[in-house]
Structure formats: structure tokens, C-alpha cells
Amino acid sequence: MHRTTVVPYIAQRGETDSRELSPPTGAMDDLLERRERALALVGSAMEQLAEATALMPLNGFGFTSSLRKQSWSSLACRPDEVRTRAVAEAASAFDAEGWRWLMDHSGMSAVMTADDKREIQKDLATNPLPLTRENVHATFIQLFGQRHEVFRRGVVELFRSLAREYRSHSAFKVGKRLVLPQAFREAGWNGFSSARERVDDLERVLCLLEGQDPTHLTHAERLSTELEARRRRGESEHETEWLTCRWFANGNLHLWLNQPQHVERINALIAEECGASIPHEHPRRTA
């Protein structure tokens, strides 16, 4: 009977037969070389991704989020497709964060109402306009061309957005005290309340009433930035020439207009914008 020779795992003397188990030297060298090159490329790619993230306008959160959502399963068989998709997602993330940065740190925000900003944020979340020099210039030219109309509309939007349950809020005009409910959260401004944008609207209105250009205010100089900084320091009040501001543990922000002429002129603008749609307010009945 023919017997098949089987290489024993343990030799008779209890030692491994290294002559039979040695791997092909050429294949092993090639495998180890590819490993070193692959790890070096991965390290280099991560360094480049980190560098790309650092170039994003707002810390690259949108960019890193898009990377996490990528489908990498096609990388081995369709690398060009994966690369094209990743670059497109990176461009979209950069464009969205870039427009947000411009809104916060340029004069763009000064000629936009809170409702305008809310609509733009919706567009940036789904289909941001490419951030090109031509688009930026065209947007600024359009906004500045409509700044007087936007100013009047901002006054009316601010007046209509006030919570009606507060006695200091008239149904048809602005009073001395304005209340922005749930303006703050623990981390800062409450993004769901649009309170920060309303404060920016009010500051822009007062600047224009005083003959000042609100577009010259930097991000750090805005009242909304100052209120947030003071609240984080544990303070609860801030007063300027035009406004007295107080905030409370429930997150509400109360604003008092210090200049009576500002109240009168704001109400005149509201009447001019709304015309006869604002009826005369009847006095409250008392029990």
C-alpha cells in the first residue's frame, strides 16, 4: 500500500522542523514592504485630512461629519468614484461653513434680518451656494442695495416676534421693555429661539436711528457677543447708552430702551411699513 508522507508538527526530538515550515522569502519580503508603505500612506492621508480640517472656517465640524458619512466600501474597486464623492462633500461642507463665517464676521449679517438668516441657514444645511468670489460679491451687492428695505422689515419682524404674553408688549407697537423668552441656554445663546439674531436686529435699528453704520461693527463689538461673554462670567446685567439688559435663570432676556425718542421713532417706522394694517389699540379693561 502506498503511504502518504505527512510532515510531523513536532519532530521526534520535540523540536519544530524549521526546514519544512519556512515561508517563501520573496513573498514575505513583498508583503512586509507593502505593509510599511500602506501604513505610511494612511499616516500621510490622516495628516492631510487633519490639515484640511484645520483650514475649514469653523473648526471643520461639517467636514469631519461628511467623512464619517462616506461609504468607503467602494474604495478598493472604484477609488475614483469615492474620491470624487469625498471631494464634493468636502466642498459642500466648506461652502456652508464659509458662508456662516461670513455672516458672523463681516458686514453681511448687519444687513440681514433674523428671518433672512434663518432661511439662509436652511439652504446651507441642504444645498449651499458655492463659495466663490463672484457669488460673495454678488450677495454683498444685493444685500447692501436692499439695506433700507431690510432695515424697515427687520423692525417689523422684531416687533412681531415678541411674546404677546408679557404685559409690556403691546399687540401693535413696541414699548419701552422688550422680552426675549428662552434666549439663553447653559452653553450660550439658544439657537432655537433666534434671540441672538433679534438682539442684532435691535442693535442695527438703534445704530441707524443714531446715524451710525452697523456694518462697521465687528463680531467682537456686537451687543450679542458682549451679553454672551458677561453671562458666561456669571453676570446678570449690562447697560449701554441705549439699552439696559438683564437676563435670568430661566433663560429669558429683558431689554429696556433707555431713550424715549427711540421708542417713538421705532413705532413710527412700524406704522410706515404696515400702514393701516395696524389698528388702534384699545385700553385694557380692569375688573
PDB file of C-alpha atoms in Angstrom:
ATOM      1  CA  MET A   1       0.000   0.000   0.000  1.00  0.00           C
ATOM      2  CA  HIS A   2       1.221   3.441  -0.948  1.00  0.00           C
ATOM      3  CA  ARG A   3       1.685   5.646   2.124  1.00  0.00           C
ATOM      4  CA  THR A   4       1.404   9.460   2.032  1.00  0.00           C
ATOM      5  CA  THR A   5       4.211  11.159   3.844  1.00  0.00           C
ATOM      6  CA  VAL A   6       2.918  13.693   6.371  1.00  0.00           C
ATOM      7  CA  VAL A   7       5.283  16.302   7.768  1.00  0.00           C
ATOM      8  CA  PRO A   8       5.025  15.892  11.522  1.00  0.00           C
ATOM      9  CA  TYR A   9       4.162  19.077  13.522  1.00  0.00           C
ATOM     10  CA  ILE A  10       6.532  18.003  16.286  1.00  0.00           C
ATOM     11  CA  ALA A  11       9.750  16.258  15.365  1.00  0.00           C
ATOM     12  CA  GLN A  12      10.882  13.149  17.186  1.00  0.00           C
ATOM     13  CA  ARG A  13      13.216  15.174  19.361  1.00  0.00           C
ATOM     14  CA  GLY A  14      10.393  17.618  20.342  1.00  0.00           C
ATOM     15  CA  GLU A  15      11.548  20.432  18.088  1.00  0.00           C
ATOM     16  CA  THR A  16       9.816  22.147  15.129  1.00  0.00           C
ATOM     17  CA  ASP A  17      11.107  21.087  11.755  1.00  0.00           C
ATOM     18  CA  SER A  18      12.031  24.558  10.526  1.00  0.00           C
ATOM     19  CA  ARG A  19      13.156  23.254   7.167  1.00  0.00           C
ATOM     20  CA  GLU A  20       9.582  22.295   6.221  1.00  0.00           C
ATOM     21  CA  LEU A  21       7.810  25.452   7.736  1.00  0.00           C
ATOM     22  CA  SER A  22       9.933  28.276   6.327  1.00  0.00           C
ATOM     23  CA  PRO A  23       7.761  30.718   4.199  1.00  0.00           C
ATOM     24  CA  PRO A  24       8.861  31.838   0.739  1.00  0.00           C
ATOM     25  CA  THR A  25      11.361  34.595   1.369  1.00  0.00           C
ATOM     26  CA  GLY A  26      10.432  36.659  -1.697  1.00  0.00           C
ATOM     27  CA  ALA A  27       6.694  36.706  -0.909  1.00  0.00           C
ATOM     28  CA  MET A  28       7.357  37.574   2.723  1.00  0.00           C
ATOM     29  CA  ASP A  29       9.614  40.490   1.802  1.00  0.00           C
ATOM     30  CA  ASP A  30       6.999  41.815  -0.644  1.00  0.00           C
ATOM     31  CA  LEU A  31       4.220  41.548   1.970  1.00  0.00           C
ATOM     32  CA  LEU A  32       6.237  43.371   4.628  1.00  0.00           C
ATOM     33  CA  GLU A  33       7.242  46.078   2.171  1.00  0.00           C
ATOM     34  CA  ARG A  34       3.601  46.637   1.163  1.00  0.00           C
ATOM     35  CA  ARG A  35       2.622  46.813   4.837  1.00  0.00           C
ATOM     36  CA  GLU A  36       5.148  49.545   5.567  1.00  0.00           C
ATOM     37  CA  ARG A  37       4.106  51.531   2.507  1.00  0.00           C
ATOM     38  CA  ALA A  38       0.381  51.148   3.280  1.00  0.00           C
ATOM     39  CA  LEU A  39       0.837  52.351   6.859  1.00  0.00           C
ATOM     40  CA  ALA A  40       2.937  55.292   5.687  1.00  0.00           C
ATOM     41  CA  LEU A  41       0.242  56.279   3.162  1.00  0.00           C
ATOM     42  CA  VAL A  42      -2.506  56.012   5.795  1.00  0.00           C
ATOM     43  CA  GLY A  43      -0.468  58.174   8.156  1.00  0.00           C
ATOM     44  CA  SER A  44       0.175  60.712   5.420  1.00  0.00           C
ATOM     45  CA  ALA A  45      -3.511  60.734   4.438  1.00  0.00           C
ATOM     46  CA  MET A  46      -4.554  61.353   8.038  1.00  0.00           C
ATOM     47  CA  GLU A  47      -2.082  64.226   8.328  1.00  0.00           C
ATOM     48  CA  GLN A  48      -3.502  65.766   5.146  1.00  0.00           C
ATOM     49  CA  LEU A  49      -7.086  65.299   6.380  1.00  0.00           C
ATOM     50  CA  ALA A  50      -6.166  66.975   9.657  1.00  0.00           C
ATOM     51  CA  GLU A  51      -4.568  69.841   7.733  1.00  0.00           C
ATOM     52  CA  ALA A  52      -7.679  70.149   5.538  1.00  0.00           C
ATOM     53  CA  THR A  53      -9.883  70.200   8.644  1.00  0.00           C
ATOM     54  CA  ALA A  54      -7.807  72.992  10.168  1.00  0.00           C
ATOM     55  CA  LEU A  55      -8.366  75.093   7.026  1.00  0.00           C
ATOM     56  CA  MET A  56     -12.157  74.948   7.461  1.00  0.00           C
ATOM     57  CA  PRO A  57     -13.705  78.259   8.630  1.00  0.00           C
ATOM     58  CA  LEU A  58     -15.454  76.906  11.741  1.00  0.00           C
ATOM     59  CA  ASN A  59     -13.239  74.112  13.073  1.00  0.00           C
ATOM     60  CA  GLY A  60     -14.193  71.703  10.304  1.00  0.00           C
ATOM     61  CA  PHE A  61     -17.151  70.057  12.054  1.00  0.00           C
ATOM     62  CA  GLY A  62     -19.117  69.821   8.829  1.00  0.00           C
ATOM     63  CA  PHE A  63     -16.135  68.356   7.005  1.00  0.00           C
ATOM     64  CA  THR A  64     -15.410  65.652   9.582  1.00  0.00           C
ATOM     65  CA  SER A  65     -19.107  64.811   9.711  1.00  0.00           C
ATOM     66  CA  SER A  66     -19.173  64.324   5.938  1.00  0.00           C
ATOM     67  CA  LEU A  67     -16.164  61.994   6.177  1.00  0.00           C
ATOM     68  CA  ARG A  68     -17.957  59.893   8.761  1.00  0.00           C
ATOM     69  CA  LYS A  69     -20.984  59.543   6.474  1.00  0.00           C
ATOM     70  CA  GLN A  70     -18.946  58.457   3.466  1.00  0.00           C
ATOM     71  CA  SER A  71     -19.459  54.947   2.105  1.00  0.00           C
ATOM     72  CA  TRP A  72     -15.925  53.596   1.931  1.00  0.00           C
ATOM     73  CA  SER A  73     -16.874  50.105   0.744  1.00  0.00           C
ATOM     74  CA  SER A  74     -16.168  51.032  -2.901  1.00  0.00           C
ATOM     75  CA  LEU A  75     -12.667  52.318  -2.177  1.00  0.00           C
ATOM     76  CA  ALA A  76     -10.955  49.119  -3.334  1.00  0.00           C
ATOM     77  CA  CYS A  77     -12.860  48.634  -6.600  1.00  0.00           C
ATOM     78  CA  ARG A  78     -13.952  52.211  -7.512  1.00  0.00           C
ATOM     79  CA  PRO A  79     -11.392  54.590  -5.979  1.00  0.00           C
ATOM     80  CA  ASP A  80     -12.087  57.426  -8.451  1.00  0.00           C
ATOM     81  CA  GLU A  81     -15.788  57.401  -7.566  1.00  0.00           C
ATOM     82  CA  VAL A  82     -15.017  57.513  -3.841  1.00  0.00           C
ATOM     83  CA  ARG A  83     -12.514  60.324  -4.340  1.00  0.00           C
ATOM     84  CA  THR A  84     -14.972  62.390  -6.416  1.00  0.00           C
ATOM     85  CA  ARG A  85     -17.715  61.951  -3.842  1.00  0.00           C
ATOM     86  CA  ALA A  86     -15.433  62.818  -0.925  1.00  0.00           C
ATOM     87  CA  VAL A  87     -14.163  65.981  -2.641  1.00  0.00           C
ATOM     88  CA  ALA A  88     -17.728  67.059  -3.440  1.00  0.00           C
ATOM     89  CA  GLU A  89     -18.790  66.545   0.181  1.00  0.00           C
ATOM     90  CA  ALA A  90     -15.746  68.460   1.399  1.00  0.00           C
ATOM     91  CA  ALA A  91     -16.552  71.357  -0.950  1.00  0.00           C
ATOM     92  CA  SER A  92     -20.156  71.449   0.266  1.00  0.00           C
ATOM     93  CA  ALA A  93     -19.051  71.440   3.912  1.00  0.00           C
ATOM     94  CA  PHE A  94     -16.507  74.194   3.313  1.00  0.00           C
ATOM     95  CA  ASP A  95     -19.056  76.314   1.420  1.00  0.00           C
ATOM     96  CA  ALA A  96     -21.662  76.018   4.194  1.00  0.00           C
ATOM     97  CA  GLU A  97     -19.206  76.831   6.982  1.00  0.00           C
ATOM     98  CA  GLY A  98     -17.665  79.612   4.910  1.00  0.00           C
ATOM     99  CA  TRP A  99     -20.997  81.393   4.409  1.00  0.00           C
ATOM    100  CA  ARG A 100     -21.737  81.033   8.143  1.00  0.00           C
ATOM    101  CA  TRP A 101     -18.343  82.540   8.945  1.00  0.00           C
ATOM    102  CA  LEU A 102     -19.014  85.476   6.614  1.00  0.00           C
ATOM    103  CA  MET A 103     -22.398  86.052   8.234  1.00  0.00           C
ATOM    104  CA  ASP A 104     -20.805  86.205  11.685  1.00  0.00           C
ATOM    105  CA  HIS A 105     -17.586  88.093  10.942  1.00  0.00           C
ATOM    106  CA  SER A 106     -18.428  90.524   8.147  1.00  0.00           C
ATOM    107  CA  GLY A 107     -20.920  93.259   7.405  1.00  0.00           C
ATOM    108  CA  MET A 108     -23.272  90.759   5.787  1.00  0.00           C
ATOM    109  CA  SER A 109     -25.142  89.998   8.991  1.00  0.00           C
ATOM    110  CA  ALA A 110     -25.763  93.697   9.616  1.00  0.00           C
ATOM    111  CA  VAL A 111     -27.981  93.944   6.539  1.00  0.00           C
ATOM    112  CA  MET A 112     -29.970  90.762   7.146  1.00  0.00           C
ATOM    113  CA  THR A 113     -32.972  90.217   9.368  1.00  0.00           C
ATOM    114  CA  ALA A 114     -33.342  87.279  11.732  1.00  0.00           C
ATOM    115  CA  ASP A 115     -35.807  85.659   9.335  1.00  0.00           C
ATOM    116  CA  ASP A 116     -33.365  86.140   6.450  1.00  0.00           C
ATOM    117  CA  LYS A 117     -30.654  84.388   8.446  1.00  0.00           C
ATOM    118  CA  ARG A 118     -32.977  81.528   9.325  1.00  0.00           C
ATOM    119  CA  GLU A 119     -33.817  80.932   5.657  1.00  0.00           C
ATOM    120  CA  ILE A 120     -30.146  81.027   4.693  1.00  0.00           C
ATOM    121  CA  GLN A 121     -29.305  78.505   7.409  1.00  0.00           C
ATOM    122  CA  LYS A 122     -31.887  76.138   5.907  1.00  0.00           C
ATOM    123  CA  ASP A 123     -30.294  76.499   2.483  1.00  0.00           C
ATOM    124  CA  LEU A 124     -26.798  75.972   3.890  1.00  0.00           C
ATOM    125  CA  ALA A 125     -27.902  72.738   5.547  1.00  0.00           C
ATOM    126  CA  THR A 126     -29.158  71.248   2.270  1.00  0.00           C
ATOM    127  CA  ASN A 127     -27.647  72.944  -0.794  1.00  0.00           C
ATOM    128  CA  PRO A 128     -25.124  75.703  -0.041  1.00  0.00           C
ATOM    129  CA  LEU A 129     -24.259  78.191  -2.754  1.00  0.00           C
ATOM    130  CA  PRO A 130     -20.666  77.642  -3.927  1.00  0.00           C
ATOM    131  CA  LEU A 131     -18.339  79.963  -2.042  1.00  0.00           C
ATOM    132  CA  THR A 132     -16.741  81.828  -4.925  1.00  0.00           C
ATOM    133  CA  ARG A 133     -15.515  85.404  -5.212  1.00  0.00           C
ATOM    134  CA  GLU A 134     -18.253  86.157  -7.746  1.00  0.00           C
ATOM    135  CA  ASN A 135     -21.037  84.768  -5.521  1.00  0.00           C
ATOM    136  CA  VAL A 136     -19.758  86.599  -2.439  1.00  0.00           C
ATOM    137  CA  HIS A 137     -19.525  89.928  -4.287  1.00  0.00           C
ATOM    138  CA  ALA A 138     -22.992  89.495  -5.835  1.00  0.00           C
ATOM    139  CA  THR A 139     -24.519  88.636  -2.450  1.00  0.00           C
ATOM    140  CA  PHE A 140     -22.978  91.644  -0.723  1.00  0.00           C
ATOM    141  CA  ILE A 141     -24.017  94.000  -3.521  1.00  0.00           C
ATOM    142  CA  GLN A 142     -27.594  92.720  -3.374  1.00  0.00           C
ATOM    143  CA  LEU A 143     -27.793  92.969   0.412  1.00  0.00           C
ATOM    144  CA  PHE A 144     -26.363  96.470   0.565  1.00  0.00           C
ATOM    145  CA  GLY A 145     -28.635  97.588  -2.266  1.00  0.00           C
ATOM    146  CA  GLN A 146     -31.657  96.475  -0.242  1.00  0.00           C
ATOM    147  CA  ARG A 147     -30.390  97.599   3.151  1.00  0.00           C
ATOM    148  CA  HIS A 148     -33.036 100.298   3.707  1.00  0.00           C
ATOM    149  CA  GLU A 149     -35.865  97.924   2.863  1.00  0.00           C
ATOM    150  CA  VAL A 150     -34.271  95.249   5.052  1.00  0.00           C
ATOM    151  CA  PHE A 151     -33.940  97.765   7.876  1.00  0.00           C
ATOM    152  CA  ARG A 152     -37.681  98.549   7.879  1.00  0.00           C
ATOM    153  CA  ARG A 153     -38.600  94.897   7.517  1.00  0.00           C
ATOM    154  CA  GLY A 154     -36.290  93.996  10.404  1.00  0.00           C
ATOM    155  CA  VAL A 155     -38.067  96.461  12.676  1.00  0.00           C
ATOM    156  CA  VAL A 156     -41.447  94.896  11.874  1.00  0.00           C
ATOM    157  CA  GLU A 157     -40.124  91.330  12.243  1.00  0.00           C
ATOM    158  CA  LEU A 158     -38.647  92.203  15.616  1.00  0.00           C
ATOM    159  CA  PHE A 159     -41.909  93.757  16.786  1.00  0.00           C
ATOM    160  CA  ARG A 160     -44.000  90.811  15.555  1.00  0.00           C
ATOM    161  CA  SER A 161     -41.711  88.210  17.122  1.00  0.00           C
ATOM    162  CA  LEU A 162     -42.113  89.477  20.694  1.00  0.00           C
ATOM    163  CA  ALA A 163     -44.007  87.198  23.055  1.00  0.00           C
ATOM    164  CA  ARG A 164     -47.510  88.575  23.486  1.00  0.00           C
ATOM    165  CA  GLU A 165     -47.980  87.107  26.971  1.00  0.00           C
ATOM    166  CA  TYR A 166     -45.860  89.827  28.530  1.00  0.00           C
ATOM    167  CA  ARG A 167     -47.816  92.891  29.626  1.00  0.00           C
ATOM    168  CA  SER A 168     -45.056  95.213  28.436  1.00  0.00           C
ATOM    169  CA  HIS A 169     -45.613  94.004  24.864  1.00  0.00           C
ATOM    170  CA  SER A 170     -48.366  95.803  23.016  1.00  0.00           C
ATOM    171  CA  ALA A 171     -50.148  93.910  20.291  1.00  0.00           C
ATOM    172  CA  PHE A 172     -49.454  96.705  17.838  1.00  0.00           C
ATOM    173  CA  LYS A 173     -46.373  98.663  18.890  1.00  0.00           C
ATOM    174  CA  VAL A 174     -43.040  98.460  20.668  1.00  0.00           C
ATOM    175  CA  GLY A 175     -42.926  99.535  24.296  1.00  0.00           C
ATOM    176  CA  LYS A 176     -40.025 100.545  26.496  1.00  0.00           C
ATOM    177  CA  ARG A 177     -39.382  96.961  27.648  1.00  0.00           C
ATOM    178  CA  LEU A 178     -38.818  94.014  25.319  1.00  0.00           C
ATOM    179  CA  VAL A 179     -38.711  90.402  26.487  1.00  0.00           C
ATOM    180  CA  LEU A 180     -36.994  87.606  24.567  1.00  0.00           C
ATOM    181  CA  PRO A 181     -38.072  84.330  26.225  1.00  0.00           C
ATOM    182  CA  GLN A 182     -35.640  81.388  26.440  1.00  0.00           C
ATOM    183  CA  ALA A 183     -32.893  83.476  24.886  1.00  0.00           C
ATOM    184  CA  PHE A 184     -30.085  81.590  26.632  1.00  0.00           C
ATOM    185  CA  ARG A 185     -29.163  78.005  27.328  1.00  0.00           C
ATOM    186  CA  GLU A 186     -26.362  76.796  29.578  1.00  0.00           C
ATOM    187  CA  ALA A 187     -23.805  76.837  26.747  1.00  0.00           C
ATOM    188  CA  GLY A 188     -24.797  80.270  25.428  1.00  0.00           C
ATOM    189  CA  TRP A 189     -27.454  81.622  23.096  1.00  0.00           C
ATOM    190  CA  ASN A 190     -30.415  79.346  22.417  1.00  0.00           C
ATOM    191  CA  GLY A 191     -30.215  78.710  18.687  1.00  0.00           C
ATOM    192  CA  PHE A 192     -33.855  77.631  18.522  1.00  0.00           C
ATOM    193  CA  SER A 193     -35.174  80.972  19.812  1.00  0.00           C
ATOM    194  CA  SER A 194     -33.421  83.308  17.319  1.00  0.00           C
ATOM    195  CA  ALA A 195     -32.836  85.617  20.309  1.00  0.00           C
ATOM    196  CA  ARG A 196     -29.282  86.436  19.290  1.00  0.00           C
ATOM    197  CA  GLU A 197     -30.450  87.459  15.831  1.00  0.00           C
ATOM    198  CA  ARG A 198     -33.213  89.597  17.394  1.00  0.00           C
ATOM    199  CA  VAL A 199     -30.644  91.385  19.548  1.00  0.00           C
ATOM    200  CA  ASP A 200     -28.550  92.003  16.427  1.00  0.00           C
ATOM    201  CA  ASP A 201     -31.669  93.348  14.690  1.00  0.00           C
ATOM    202  CA  LEU A 202     -32.381  95.719  17.573  1.00  0.00           C
ATOM    203  CA  GLU A 203     -28.791  96.916  17.722  1.00  0.00           C
ATOM    204  CA  ARG A 204     -28.809  97.571  13.971  1.00  0.00           C
ATOM    205  CA  VAL A 205     -32.052  99.545  14.296  1.00  0.00           C
ATOM    206  CA  LEU A 206     -30.630 101.725  17.070  1.00  0.00           C
ATOM    207  CA  CYS A 207     -27.382 102.307  15.175  1.00  0.00           C
ATOM    208  CA  LEU A 208     -29.259 103.509  12.118  1.00  0.00           C
ATOM    209  CA  LEU A 209     -31.541 105.716  14.209  1.00  0.00           C
ATOM    210  CA  GLU A 210     -28.391 107.344  15.592  1.00  0.00           C
ATOM    211  CA  GLY A 211     -26.903 107.807  12.125  1.00  0.00           C
ATOM    212  CA  GLN A 212     -24.239 105.137  12.630  1.00  0.00           C
ATOM    213  CA  ASP A 213     -23.281 102.399  10.187  1.00  0.00           C
ATOM    214  CA  PRO A 214     -23.917  98.981  11.830  1.00  0.00           C
ATOM    215  CA  THR A 215     -21.844  97.193   9.193  1.00  0.00           C
ATOM    216  CA  HIS A 216     -18.693  98.598  10.815  1.00  0.00           C
ATOM    217  CA  LEU A 217     -19.341  96.591  13.988  1.00  0.00           C
ATOM    218  CA  THR A 218     -17.053  93.588  14.215  1.00  0.00           C
ATOM    219  CA  HIS A 219     -18.211  90.275  15.644  1.00  0.00           C
ATOM    220  CA  ALA A 220     -16.447  91.048  18.934  1.00  0.00           C
ATOM    221  CA  GLU A 221     -18.031  94.515  19.169  1.00  0.00           C
ATOM    222  CA  ARG A 222     -21.645  93.407  18.845  1.00  0.00           C
ATOM    223  CA  LEU A 223     -24.001  93.613  21.792  1.00  0.00           C
ATOM    224  CA  SER A 224     -24.945  89.943  21.380  1.00  0.00           C
ATOM    225  CA  THR A 225     -21.283  88.928  21.786  1.00  0.00           C
ATOM    226  CA  GLU A 226     -20.898  91.114  24.870  1.00  0.00           C
ATOM    227  CA  LEU A 227     -24.054  89.736  26.520  1.00  0.00           C
ATOM    228  CA  GLU A 228     -22.926  86.156  25.965  1.00  0.00           C
ATOM    229  CA  ALA A 229     -19.472  86.887  27.422  1.00  0.00           C
ATOM    230  CA  ARG A 230     -20.917  88.593  30.513  1.00  0.00           C
ATOM    231  CA  ARG A 231     -23.377  85.783  31.125  1.00  0.00           C
ATOM    232  CA  ARG A 232     -20.572  83.214  30.999  1.00  0.00           C
ATOM    233  CA  ARG A 233     -18.711  85.265  33.614  1.00  0.00           C
ATOM    234  CA  GLY A 234     -21.714  84.926  35.935  1.00  0.00           C
ATOM    235  CA  GLU A 235     -23.005  88.468  35.481  1.00  0.00           C
ATOM    236  CA  SER A 236     -26.721  89.179  35.062  1.00  0.00           C
ATOM    237  CA  GLU A 237     -26.916  92.763  33.763  1.00  0.00           C
ATOM    238  CA  HIS A 238     -25.360  95.054  31.195  1.00  0.00           C
ATOM    239  CA  GLU A 239     -26.176  98.677  30.424  1.00  0.00           C
ATOM    240  CA  THR A 240     -25.265 100.847  27.445  1.00  0.00           C
ATOM    241  CA  GLU A 241     -26.272 104.342  26.413  1.00  0.00           C
ATOM    242  CA  TRP A 242     -29.226 102.926  24.525  1.00  0.00           C
ATOM    243  CA  LEU A 243     -30.203  99.745  26.368  1.00  0.00           C
ATOM    244  CA  THR A 244     -30.411  98.143  29.787  1.00  0.00           C
ATOM    245  CA  CYS A 245     -30.145  94.351  29.535  1.00  0.00           C
ATOM    246  CA  ARG A 246     -30.949  91.808  32.232  1.00  0.00           C
ATOM    247  CA  TRP A 247     -31.095  88.028  31.973  1.00  0.00           C
ATOM    248  CA  PHE A 248     -32.467  85.465  34.365  1.00  0.00           C
ATOM    249  CA  ALA A 249     -32.027  81.848  35.416  1.00  0.00           C
ATOM    250  CA  ASN A 250     -34.922  80.731  33.197  1.00  0.00           C
ATOM    251  CA  GLY A 251     -33.001  81.977  30.140  1.00  0.00           C
ATOM    252  CA  ASN A 252     -35.220  84.998  29.487  1.00  0.00           C
ATOM    253  CA  LEU A 253     -33.630  88.242  28.350  1.00  0.00           C
ATOM    254  CA  HIS A 254     -35.229  91.608  29.192  1.00  0.00           C
ATOM    255  CA  LEU A 255     -34.244  94.730  27.281  1.00  0.00           C
ATOM    256  CA  TRP A 256     -35.193  98.285  28.248  1.00  0.00           C
ATOM    257  CA  LEU A 257     -34.900 101.102  25.708  1.00  0.00           C
ATOM    258  CA  ASN A 258     -33.238 103.959  27.586  1.00  0.00           C
ATOM    259  CA  GLN A 259     -34.024 106.685  25.042  1.00  0.00           C
ATOM    260  CA  PRO A 260     -37.748 107.635  24.686  1.00  0.00           C
ATOM    261  CA  GLN A 261     -37.113 109.014  21.200  1.00  0.00           C
ATOM    262  CA  HIS A 262     -36.003 105.563  20.073  1.00  0.00           C
ATOM    263  CA  VAL A 263     -39.361 104.080  21.084  1.00  0.00           C
ATOM    264  CA  GLU A 264     -41.214 106.820  19.207  1.00  0.00           C
ATOM    265  CA  ARG A 265     -39.142 106.500  16.053  1.00  0.00           C
ATOM    266  CA  ILE A 266     -39.342 102.688  16.010  1.00  0.00           C
ATOM    267  CA  ASN A 267     -43.135 102.832  16.293  1.00  0.00           C
ATOM    268  CA  ALA A 268     -43.230 105.424  13.528  1.00  0.00           C
ATOM    269  CA  LEU A 269     -41.260 103.057  11.294  1.00  0.00           C
ATOM    270  CA  ILE A 270     -43.628 100.196  12.124  1.00  0.00           C
ATOM    271  CA  ALA A 271     -46.623 102.351  11.224  1.00  0.00           C
ATOM    272  CA  GLU A 272     -44.907 103.440   7.997  1.00  0.00           C
ATOM    273  CA  GLU A 273     -44.153  99.854   6.989  1.00  0.00           C
ATOM    274  CA  CYS A 274     -47.502  98.317   7.977  1.00  0.00           C
ATOM    275  CA  GLY A 275     -49.711 101.308   7.216  1.00  0.00           C
ATOM    276  CA  ALA A 276     -53.370 100.894   8.010  1.00  0.00           C
ATOM    277  CA  SER A 277     -52.887  97.223   8.942  1.00  0.00           C
ATOM    278  CA  ILE A 278     -52.015  98.311  12.490  1.00  0.00           C
ATOM    279  CA  PRO A 279     -55.301  99.137  14.263  1.00  0.00           C
ATOM    280  CA  HIS A 280     -55.662 101.460  17.220  1.00  0.00           C
ATOM    281  CA  GLU A 281     -55.125  99.655  20.476  1.00  0.00           C
ATOM    282  CA  HIS A 282     -57.998  99.763  22.954  1.00  0.00           C
ATOM    283  CA  PRO A 283     -57.255 100.305  26.643  1.00  0.00           C
ATOM    284  CA  ARG A 284     -57.277  97.206  28.851  1.00  0.00           C
ATOM    285  CA  ARG A 285     -60.359  96.610  30.894  1.00  0.00           C
ATOM    286  CA  THR A 286     -59.950  96.489  34.615  1.00  0.00           C
ATOM    287  CA  ALA A 287     -62.018  94.389  36.963  1.00  0.00           C
TER     288      ALA A 287
END
